[in-house]
């Protein structure tokens, strides 16, 4: 089955700086890669996703990049704000399959 | 966007008892799923809740321990049976509309077993 690794496990940045979280996956058949943000006491919220037919996707301060050859993908958050503080999970799946394979999570702290 | 709610939001239960968690979506969905998130850990899929038929369980999860119902396209329940402290976790339901892999999560149920 798919194995998703995520780094770092914790990340602290100053407000206004950028944050980068990286994930690698093992199954070359995976072609859908979502990112979730989980705030304390809440369920994961889908914030951005990318499919394997594109290399990069942006949504305001958030971007995701995908390198299919190396089997890794990254979340980039620019101009970080305190409200970006949360646990971020990457995941991998195949379109047509049900199962999302999650990474181990990154606790991001944005220091005001 | 649709609203996914869960009841209860949290509970403290004694070992040996059972708890049923409800998941309600405010629009009809194609698929519903149940996940477990142990403290400080990632999410693990328990099962896919199938409307009108038995749920499909992932390896390591069995129907006797985690019976699931899905009587219609907006509602599902997960029961955690004969609980032990090892069942203390957050239980999350998710829903998907057009694409099964594009899942949206409820707020979770935080279960503590004493």
XYZ file of N, CA and C in Angstrom:
678
model
N 0.817 -1.205 0.000
C 0.000 0.000 0.000
C 0.846 1.248 0.000
N 0.186 2.379 -0.056
C 0.863 3.670 -0.096
C 1.442 4.010 1.277
N 2.600 4.659 1.262
C 3.242 5.148 2.483
C 3.610 6.609 2.270
N 3.080 7.471 3.120
C 3.332 8.906 2.990
C 4.146 9.376 4.190
N 5.278 9.985 3.905
C 6.124 10.547 4.959
C 6.060 12.070 4.891
N 6.075 12.695 6.060
C 5.898 14.145 6.132
C 6.952 14.736 7.057
N 7.537 15.872 6.617
C 8.570 16.554 7.397
C 8.440 18.070 7.239
N 8.745 18.856 8.266
C 9.123 18.401 9.609
C 7.887 18.085 10.440
N 8.071 17.549 11.625
C 6.931 17.264 12.494
C 6.474 18.525 13.214
N 7.399 19.440 13.464
C 7.051 20.741 14.035
C 7.825 21.815 13.289
N 7.207 22.996 13.207
C 7.805 24.106 12.473
C 7.356 25.401 13.118
N 8.309 26.225 13.485
C 7.994 27.541 14.045
C 8.579 28.603 13.133
N 7.761 29.592 12.801
C 8.214 30.680 11.941
C 7.729 31.997 12.533
N 8.434 33.049 12.193
C 8.005 34.387 12.578
C 6.893 34.851 11.640
N 5.977 35.577 12.193
C 4.891 36.136 11.372
C 5.476 36.887 10.181
N 4.920 36.622 9.018
C 5.394 37.272 7.799
C 6.386 36.435 7.009
N 7.014 35.472 7.680
C 7.942 34.582 6.977
C 7.166 33.505 6.231
N 7.902 32.722 5.437
C 7.302 31.613 4.694
C 7.493 30.302 5.445
N 6.598 29.360 5.188
C 6.693 28.020 5.774
C 6.573 26.999 4.648
N 7.384 25.964 4.738
C 7.359 24.896 3.734
C 7.276 23.551 4.435
N 6.343 22.737 4.014
C 6.159 21.392 4.553
C 6.277 20.423 3.382
N 7.033 19.351 3.602
C 7.318 18.426 2.502
C 6.789 17.029 2.780
N 6.317 16.370 1.740
C 5.838 14.991 1.844
C 6.388 14.158 0.701
N 6.654 12.910 0.998
C 7.027 11.955 -0.034
C 6.036 10.802 -0.021
N 5.849 10.191 -1.169
C 4.936 9.058 -1.261
C 5.636 7.914 -1.972
N 5.093 6.722 -1.808
C 5.793 5.547 -2.332
C 5.151 4.951 -3.576
N 3.846 5.106 -3.720
C 3.115 4.446 -4.803
C 3.038 5.358 -6.028
N 3.688 4.959 -7.091
C 3.715 5.783 -8.298
C 2.336 5.912 -8.942
N 1.376 5.076 -8.524
C 0.022 5.169 -9.067
C -0.785 6.292 -8.409
N -0.322 6.814 -7.297
C -1.028 7.918 -6.649
C -1.020 9.134 -7.553
N -2.167 9.794 -7.648
C -2.259 10.929 -8.565
C -3.099 12.083 -8.018
N -3.444 12.009 -6.728
C -4.210 13.091 -6.105
C -3.607 13.367 -4.742
N -3.299 14.644 -4.475
C -2.534 14.990 -3.274
C -3.179 16.205 -2.593
N -4.007 15.963 -1.590
C -4.636 17.067 -0.870
C -3.831 17.450 0.372
N -4.055 18.665 0.821
C -3.502 19.149 2.075
C -4.661 19.574 2.983
N -4.557 19.171 4.254
C -5.578 19.510 5.230
C -4.958 20.319 6.372
N -5.762 21.235 6.886
C -5.371 22.037 8.048
C -6.294 21.656 9.196
N -5.734 21.291 10.333
C -6.540 20.915 11.482
C -6.231 21.838 12.650
N -7.185 22.651 12.999
C -7.054 23.521 14.165
C -7.477 22.749 15.409
N -7.057 23.227 16.535
C -7.301 22.532 17.798
C -8.796 22.315 18.019
N -9.156 21.061 18.269
C -10.550 20.750 18.560
C -11.466 20.699 17.357
N -10.888 20.750 16.156
C -11.702 20.739 14.944
C -11.293 19.602 14.016
N -12.137 19.326 13.046
C -11.801 18.331 12.045
C -10.880 18.914 10.994
N -10.202 18.064 10.237
C -9.319 18.555 9.172
C -10.114 19.296 8.095
N -9.540 20.399 7.629
C -10.165 21.206 6.590
C -9.317 21.131 5.330
N -9.936 20.754 4.224
C -9.225 20.695 2.948
C -8.890 22.117 2.507
N -7.590 22.405 2.333
C -7.197 23.764 1.992
C -6.691 23.901 0.562
N -6.133 22.856 0.023
C -5.661 22.887 -1.359
C -5.350 21.467 -1.784
N -5.452 21.208 -3.072
C -5.093 19.882 -3.578
C -4.460 20.019 -4.950
N -3.799 18.976 -5.378
C -3.158 18.993 -6.687
C -3.254 17.610 -7.307
N -3.450 17.590 -8.583
C -3.485 16.334 -9.305
C -2.199 16.183 -10.097
N -1.890 14.960 -10.475
C -0.560 14.685 -11.026
C -0.361 15.238 -12.430
N -1.394 15.792 -13.019
C -1.206 16.356 -14.352
C -0.739 17.818 -14.309
N -0.539 18.349 -13.095
C -0.001 19.707 -12.965
C 1.164 19.682 -11.988
N 2.053 20.665 -12.114
C 3.224 20.691 -11.251
C 3.097 21.658 -10.092
N 2.188 22.633 -10.215
C 2.056 23.642 -9.171
C 0.643 24.204 -9.197
N 0.169 24.552 -8.007
C -1.148 25.179 -7.881
C -1.088 26.198 -6.772
N -1.686 27.372 -7.018
C -1.658 28.438 -6.022
C -3.058 28.879 -5.670
N -3.216 29.290 -4.411
C -4.460 29.867 -3.950
C -4.100 30.917 -2.908
N -3.989 32.141 -3.357
C -3.641 33.276 -2.497
C -2.280 33.013 -1.854
N -2.194 32.875 -0.533
C -0.893 32.711 0.121
C -0.420 31.262 0.172
N -1.222 30.367 -0.356
C -0.889 28.945 -0.275
C -0.576 28.405 -1.658
N 0.455 27.579 -1.743
C 0.794 26.928 -3.005
C 1.229 25.501 -2.721
N 1.013 24.648 -3.678
C 1.481 23.265 -3.577
C 2.249 22.940 -4.848
N 3.387 22.266 -4.694
C 4.188 21.835 -5.833
C 4.293 20.317 -5.810
N 4.415 19.737 -6.963
C 4.479 18.277 -7.098
C 5.612 17.901 -8.037
N 6.438 16.966 -7.599
C 7.480 16.390 -8.434
C 7.191 14.900 -8.556
N 6.574 14.514 -9.666
C 6.172 13.116 -9.849
C 7.366 12.184 -9.952
N 8.426 12.661 -10.583
C 9.603 11.821 -10.767
C 10.213 11.440 -9.423
N 10.331 12.430 -8.553
C 10.919 12.196 -7.236
C 9.884 11.719 -6.226
N 8.638 11.733 -6.587
C 7.528 11.340 -5.719
C 7.521 12.161 -4.440
N 7.560 13.471 -4.598
C 7.355 14.313 -3.434
C 6.552 15.554 -3.799
N 5.886 16.101 -2.808
C 5.075 17.290 -2.974
C 5.182 18.145 -1.715
N 5.002 19.434 -1.896
C 5.255 20.379 -0.808
C 4.141 21.416 -0.721
N 3.922 21.879 0.507
C 2.990 22.983 0.787
C 3.810 24.205 1.135
N 3.508 25.311 0.487
C 4.206 26.565 0.737
C 3.174 27.590 1.231
N 3.464 28.174 2.375
C 2.605 29.243 2.895
C 3.468 30.498 2.982
N 3.058 31.539 2.294
C 3.814 32.790 2.325
C 3.124 33.788 3.248
N 3.902 34.779 3.686
C 3.368 35.849 4.555
C 2.530 35.256 5.693
N 3.123 34.353 6.434
C 2.371 33.636 7.461
C 1.768 34.579 8.494
N 0.625 34.155 9.012
C -0.115 34.915 10.018
C -0.392 34.006 11.208
N -0.625 34.564 12.379
C -0.889 33.711 13.557
C -2.023 32.720 13.334
N -3.012 33.091 12.544
C -4.131 32.170 12.305
C -3.755 30.994 11.411
N -2.554 31.011 10.868
C -2.068 29.843 10.122
C -1.577 28.746 11.072
N -1.437 29.068 12.343
C -0.979 28.073 13.328
C -2.000 26.940 13.417
N -1.526 25.714 13.179
C -2.401 24.537 13.145
C -1.528 23.324 12.855
N -2.166 22.158 12.791
C -1.484 20.954 12.307
C -1.887 20.742 10.850
N -0.907 20.546 10.005
C -1.144 20.345 8.578
C -0.836 18.899 8.210
N -1.748 18.290 7.472
C -1.574 16.914 7.008
C -1.552 16.887 5.488
N -0.600 16.171 4.934
C -0.649 15.863 3.521
C -1.289 14.492 3.356
N -1.739 14.178 2.166
C -2.323 12.873 1.894
C -2.096 12.534 0.432
N -2.231 11.264 0.126
C -2.093 10.793 -1.249
C -3.188 9.785 -1.532
N -3.631 9.788 -2.777
C -4.686 8.858 -3.170
C -4.635 8.667 -4.671
N -5.484 7.792 -5.126
C -5.663 7.609 -6.557
C -7.084 7.998 -6.915
N -7.254 8.766 -7.978
C -8.606 9.055 -8.438
C -9.267 7.738 -8.816
N -10.465 7.531 -8.310
C -11.127 6.255 -8.514
C -11.014 5.341 -7.309
N -10.163 5.707 -6.350
C -10.053 4.933 -5.112
C -10.690 5.718 -3.971
N -10.982 5.029 -2.867
C -11.611 5.684 -1.733
C -10.614 6.153 -0.696
N -9.521 5.446 -0.566
C -8.665 5.631 0.587
C -7.723 6.798 0.409
N -7.687 7.663 1.424
C -6.684 8.704 1.527
C -5.615 8.204 2.489
N -4.369 8.246 2.077
C -3.256 7.862 2.939
C -2.625 9.149 3.463
N -2.668 9.312 4.774
C -2.241 10.566 5.381
C -0.790 10.511 5.850
N -0.133 11.659 5.777
C 1.150 11.825 6.430
C 0.953 11.959 7.929
N 2.050 12.105 8.646
C 2.020 12.104 10.110
C 1.741 13.476 10.709
N 1.664 14.504 9.869
C 1.278 15.829 10.345
C 2.458 16.715 10.701
N 2.261 18.022 10.522
C 3.247 19.042 10.893
C 2.547 20.094 11.733
N 3.061 20.295 12.937
C 2.495 21.345 13.788
C 3.203 22.653 13.476
N 2.485 23.571 12.857
C 3.040 24.875 12.495
C 2.641 25.911 13.539
N 3.631 26.612 14.041
C 3.391 27.713 14.973
C 3.927 28.994 14.340
N 3.061 29.987 14.222
C 3.472 31.286 13.701
C 3.580 32.234 14.882
N 4.772 32.738 15.089
C 5.061 33.577 16.257
C 4.823 35.039 15.900
N 3.917 35.704 16.631
C 3.605 37.112 16.294
C 4.816 38.022 16.526
N -20.848 25.834 0.865
C -20.287 24.510 1.121
C -21.156 23.777 2.150
N -21.141 22.454 2.080
C -21.988 21.649 2.940
C -21.471 21.646 4.376
N -22.388 21.386 5.278
C -22.046 21.301 6.693
C -22.099 19.846 7.118
N -21.051 19.389 7.781
C -20.984 18.039 8.322
C -20.924 18.168 9.835
N -21.874 17.554 10.518
C -21.910 17.641 11.978
C -21.804 16.257 12.588
N -21.300 16.216 13.810
C -21.171 14.962 14.539
C -21.706 15.131 15.948
N -22.304 14.062 16.441
C -22.770 14.032 17.819
C -22.353 12.732 18.464
N -21.906 12.690 19.699
C -21.579 13.865 20.498
C -20.239 14.456 20.071
N -19.943 15.636 20.549
C -18.648 16.230 20.246
C -17.549 15.594 21.094
N -17.919 15.163 22.286
C -16.986 14.457 23.161
C -17.764 13.634 24.166
N -17.108 12.606 24.696
C -17.739 11.791 25.723
C -16.662 11.073 26.515
N -17.001 10.794 27.749
C -16.147 9.981 28.613
C -16.951 8.753 28.978
N -16.418 7.587 28.662
C -17.163 6.343 28.828
C -16.375 5.350 29.665
N -17.081 4.433 30.278
C -16.431 3.379 31.064
C -16.099 2.193 30.163
N -15.038 1.517 30.491
C -14.660 0.331 29.727
C -15.787 -0.684 29.744
N -15.917 -1.389 28.632
C -16.941 -2.408 28.519
C -18.260 -1.913 27.958
N -18.425 -0.596 27.895
C -19.665 -0.037 27.353
C -19.488 0.268 25.865
N -20.567 0.719 25.235
C -20.544 1.070 23.813
C -21.016 2.501 23.624
N -20.546 3.125 22.580
C -20.943 4.487 22.247
C -21.256 4.560 20.757
N -22.380 5.180 20.432
C -22.734 5.390 19.030
C -22.540 6.853 18.672
N -21.791 7.086 17.614
C -21.479 8.432 17.113
C -22.284 8.662 15.841
N -22.903 9.820 15.767
C -23.720 10.148 14.607
C -23.013 11.164 13.713
N -23.209 11.017 12.427
C -22.672 11.962 11.446
C -23.805 12.377 10.507
N -24.024 13.664 10.421
C -25.111 14.200 9.602
C -24.548 15.212 8.605
N -24.929 15.061 7.343
C -24.516 16.011 6.310
C -25.766 16.739 5.828
N -25.637 18.012 5.532
C -26.826 18.787 5.193
C -27.187 18.716 3.710
N -26.529 17.827 2.957
C -26.916 17.562 1.578
C -26.568 16.113 1.263
N -27.181 15.576 0.248
C -26.923 14.173 -0.106
C -25.498 14.014 -0.627
N -24.848 12.988 -0.146
C -23.458 12.743 -0.540
C -23.347 11.350 -1.150
N -22.310 11.188 -1.953
C -22.091 9.898 -2.585
C -21.512 8.898 -1.593
N -20.488 9.361 -0.858
C -19.778 8.426 0.010
C -19.554 9.039 1.382
N -19.540 8.179 2.387
C -19.214 8.590 3.740
C -18.186 7.625 4.313
N -17.297 8.164 5.128
C -16.191 7.379 5.674
C -16.048 7.664 7.170
N -15.449 6.720 7.864
C -15.123 6.900 9.278
C -13.633 6.698 9.495
N -13.024 7.648 10.221
C -11.594 7.623 10.520
C -11.379 7.645 12.030
N -10.227 7.159 12.435
C -9.789 7.283 13.817
C -8.485 8.082 13.843
N -8.393 8.974 14.815
C -7.184 9.772 14.997
C -6.778 9.651 16.454
N -5.773 8.829 16.717
C -5.300 8.654 18.078
C -4.532 9.905 18.503
N -4.445 10.148 19.815
C -3.877 11.413 20.304
C -2.536 11.754 19.674
N -2.454 12.918 19.063
C -1.218 13.387 18.458
C -0.788 12.630 17.213
N -1.687 11.849 16.660
C -1.319 11.005 15.523
C -2.069 11.419 14.254
N -1.796 10.669 13.205
C -2.446 10.933 11.932
C -3.811 10.233 11.866
N -4.442 10.289 10.717
C -5.768 9.714 10.528
C -5.660 8.336 9.884
N -6.471 7.414 10.388
C -6.512 6.062 9.852
C -7.955 5.743 9.468
N -8.149 5.264 8.246
C -9.486 4.920 7.788
C -9.968 3.647 8.465
N -11.158 3.724 9.076
C -11.766 2.548 9.685
C -12.579 1.801 8.635
N -13.478 2.526 7.957
C -14.359 1.859 7.008
C -15.056 2.879 6.123
N -15.550 2.381 5.019
C -16.428 3.135 4.132
C -17.853 2.733 4.452
N -18.688 3.717 4.727
C -20.092 3.447 5.061
C -20.892 3.400 3.766
N -21.458 2.271 3.454
C -22.200 2.084 2.208
C -23.693 2.209 2.469
N -24.338 2.994 1.654
C -25.763 3.214 1.844
C -26.536 1.973 1.479
N -27.288 1.443 2.427
C -28.143 0.291 2.179
C -27.445 -1.049 2.193
N -26.172 -1.083 2.519
C -25.460 -2.365 2.588
C -24.370 -2.299 3.652
N -23.711 -3.417 3.872
C -22.697 -3.489 4.925
C -21.496 -2.609 4.586
N -20.918 -2.042 5.627
C -19.745 -1.192 5.446
C -18.543 -2.012 4.982
N -17.611 -1.337 4.344
C -16.370 -1.971 3.897
C -15.265 -1.586 4.856
N -14.705 -2.556 5.567
C -13.741 -2.294 6.622
C -12.303 -2.428 6.117
N -11.440 -1.593 6.687
C -10.019 -1.665 6.391
C -9.370 -2.720 7.276
N -8.186 -3.121 6.855
C -7.444 -4.126 7.604
C -7.243 -3.658 9.042
N -7.528 -4.545 9.977
C -7.352 -4.218 11.387
C -8.620 -3.746 12.072
N -9.668 -3.541 11.327
C -10.950 -3.094 11.890
C -12.028 -4.104 11.506
N -12.866 -4.460 12.487
C -13.886 -5.477 12.245
C -15.260 -4.966 12.627
N -16.259 -5.575 12.013
C -17.637 -5.117 12.187
C -18.121 -5.298 13.617
N -17.685 -6.351 14.289
C -18.156 -6.590 15.649
C -17.710 -5.485 16.595
N -16.562 -4.911 16.336
C -16.016 -3.859 17.184
C -16.535 -2.479 16.761
N -16.677 -2.268 15.480
C -17.071 -0.961 14.938
C -18.250 -1.099 13.967
N -19.420 -1.491 14.467
C -20.566 -1.565 13.548
C -20.936 -0.187 13.017
N -21.270 -0.152 11.753
C -21.562 1.102 11.049
C -22.894 0.958 10.335
N -23.672 2.019 10.381
C -24.901 2.051 9.604
C -24.900 3.276 8.708
N -25.610 3.156 7.587
C -25.831 4.313 6.714
C -27.206 4.128 6.072
N -28.235 4.562 6.773
C -29.585 4.305 6.290
C -30.012 5.163 5.099
N -29.351 6.296 4.892
C -29.704 7.155 3.758
C -28.471 7.926 3.287
N -28.670 8.872 2.383
C -27.542 9.547 1.741
C -26.994 10.723 2.537
N -27.540 10.977 3.720
C -27.055 12.113 4.508
C -26.638 11.749 5.927
N -26.749 10.498 6.321
C -26.574 10.136 7.728
C -25.846 8.811 7.869
N -24.972 8.744 8.893
C -24.281 7.501 9.201
C -23.982 7.464 10.691
N -23.880 6.254 11.233
C -23.458 6.095 12.618
C -22.306 5.113 12.700
N -21.450 5.352 13.675
C -20.369 4.439 14.031
C -20.531 4.100 15.500
N -20.536 2.817 15.821
C -20.578 2.385 17.212
C -19.219 1.821 17.595
N -18.707 2.263 18.709
C -17.492 1.688 19.270
C -17.952 0.761 20.383
N -17.752 -0.526 20.206
C -18.322 -1.533 21.099
C -17.320 -2.027 22.121
N -17.847 -2.427 23.276
C -17.016 -3.049 24.314
C -15.692 -2.290 24.470
N -15.822 -1.036 24.809
C -14.669 -0.135 24.784
C -13.610 -0.452 25.829
N -12.380 -0.175 25.456
C -11.228 -0.260 26.358
C -10.480 1.067 26.275
N -9.576 1.347 27.201
C -8.837 2.622 27.140
C -8.115 2.833 25.819
N -7.749 1.748 25.142
C -7.062 1.869 23.850
C -7.952 2.468 22.760
N -9.246 2.502 23.008
C -10.174 3.105 22.044
C -10.275 4.615 22.202
N -9.601 5.165 23.188
C -9.610 6.621 23.373
C -8.962 7.276 22.164
N -9.740 8.050 21.443
C -9.303 8.643 20.179
C -10.286 9.720 19.781
N -9.950 10.385 18.699
C -10.921 11.231 18.009
C -11.459 10.415 16.835
N -12.778 10.365 16.718
C -13.407 9.655 15.615
C -14.014 10.698 14.672
N -13.653 10.582 13.411
C -14.041 11.579 12.415
C -14.830 10.923 11.290
N -15.899 11.567 10.876
C -16.546 11.128 9.648
C -16.157 12.088 8.533
N -16.168 11.574 7.329
C -15.915 12.422 6.165
C -16.937 12.080 5.092
N -17.110 13.000 4.168
C -18.078 12.823 3.099
C -17.463 13.258 1.776
N -17.920 12.608 0.722
C -17.449 12.955 -0.618
C -18.656 13.034 -1.540
N -18.589 13.953 -2.471
C -19.695 14.135 -3.396
C -19.359 13.492 -4.742
N -18.843 14.223 -5.665
C -18.613 13.677 -7.006
C -17.402 12.763 -7.078
N -16.407 13.072 -6.262
C -15.155 12.311 -6.328
C -14.855 11.744 -4.944
N -14.757 10.423 -4.858
C -14.585 9.757 -3.553
C -13.310 10.176 -2.853
N -12.293 10.552 -3.632
C -11.014 10.899 -3.025
C -11.006 12.325 -2.480
N -11.963 13.158 -2.854
C -12.031 14.548 -2.387
C -12.976 14.582 -1.188
N -12.413 14.415 -0.010
C -13.200 14.209 1.197
C -13.189 15.436 2.104
N -14.334 15.657 2.728
C -14.509 16.758 3.668
C -14.905 16.162 5.014
N -14.316 16.718 6.067
C -14.439 16.100 7.382
C -15.400 16.840 8.300
N -16.009 16.058 9.191
C -16.764 16.632 10.283
C -15.829 17.095 11.390
N -16.378 17.666 12.459
C -15.557 18.233 13.539
C -14.940 17.190 14.460
N -15.401 15.946 14.378
C -14.824 14.900 15.211
C -15.551 14.697 16.532
N -15.396 13.497 17.065
C -15.905 13.134 18.393
C -14.717 12.674 19.217
N -14.473 13.377 20.286
C -13.337 13.032 21.164
C -13.829 12.074 22.227
N -13.334 10.846 22.177
C -13.766 9.782 23.093
C -12.648 9.452 24.069
N -13.004 9.445 25.341
C -12.086 9.016 26.392
C -12.716 7.838 27.107
N -11.972 6.750 27.207
C -12.464 5.548 27.879
C -11.666 5.353 29.169
N -12.391 5.261 30.281
C -11.719 5.124 31.583
C -11.903 3.723 32.153
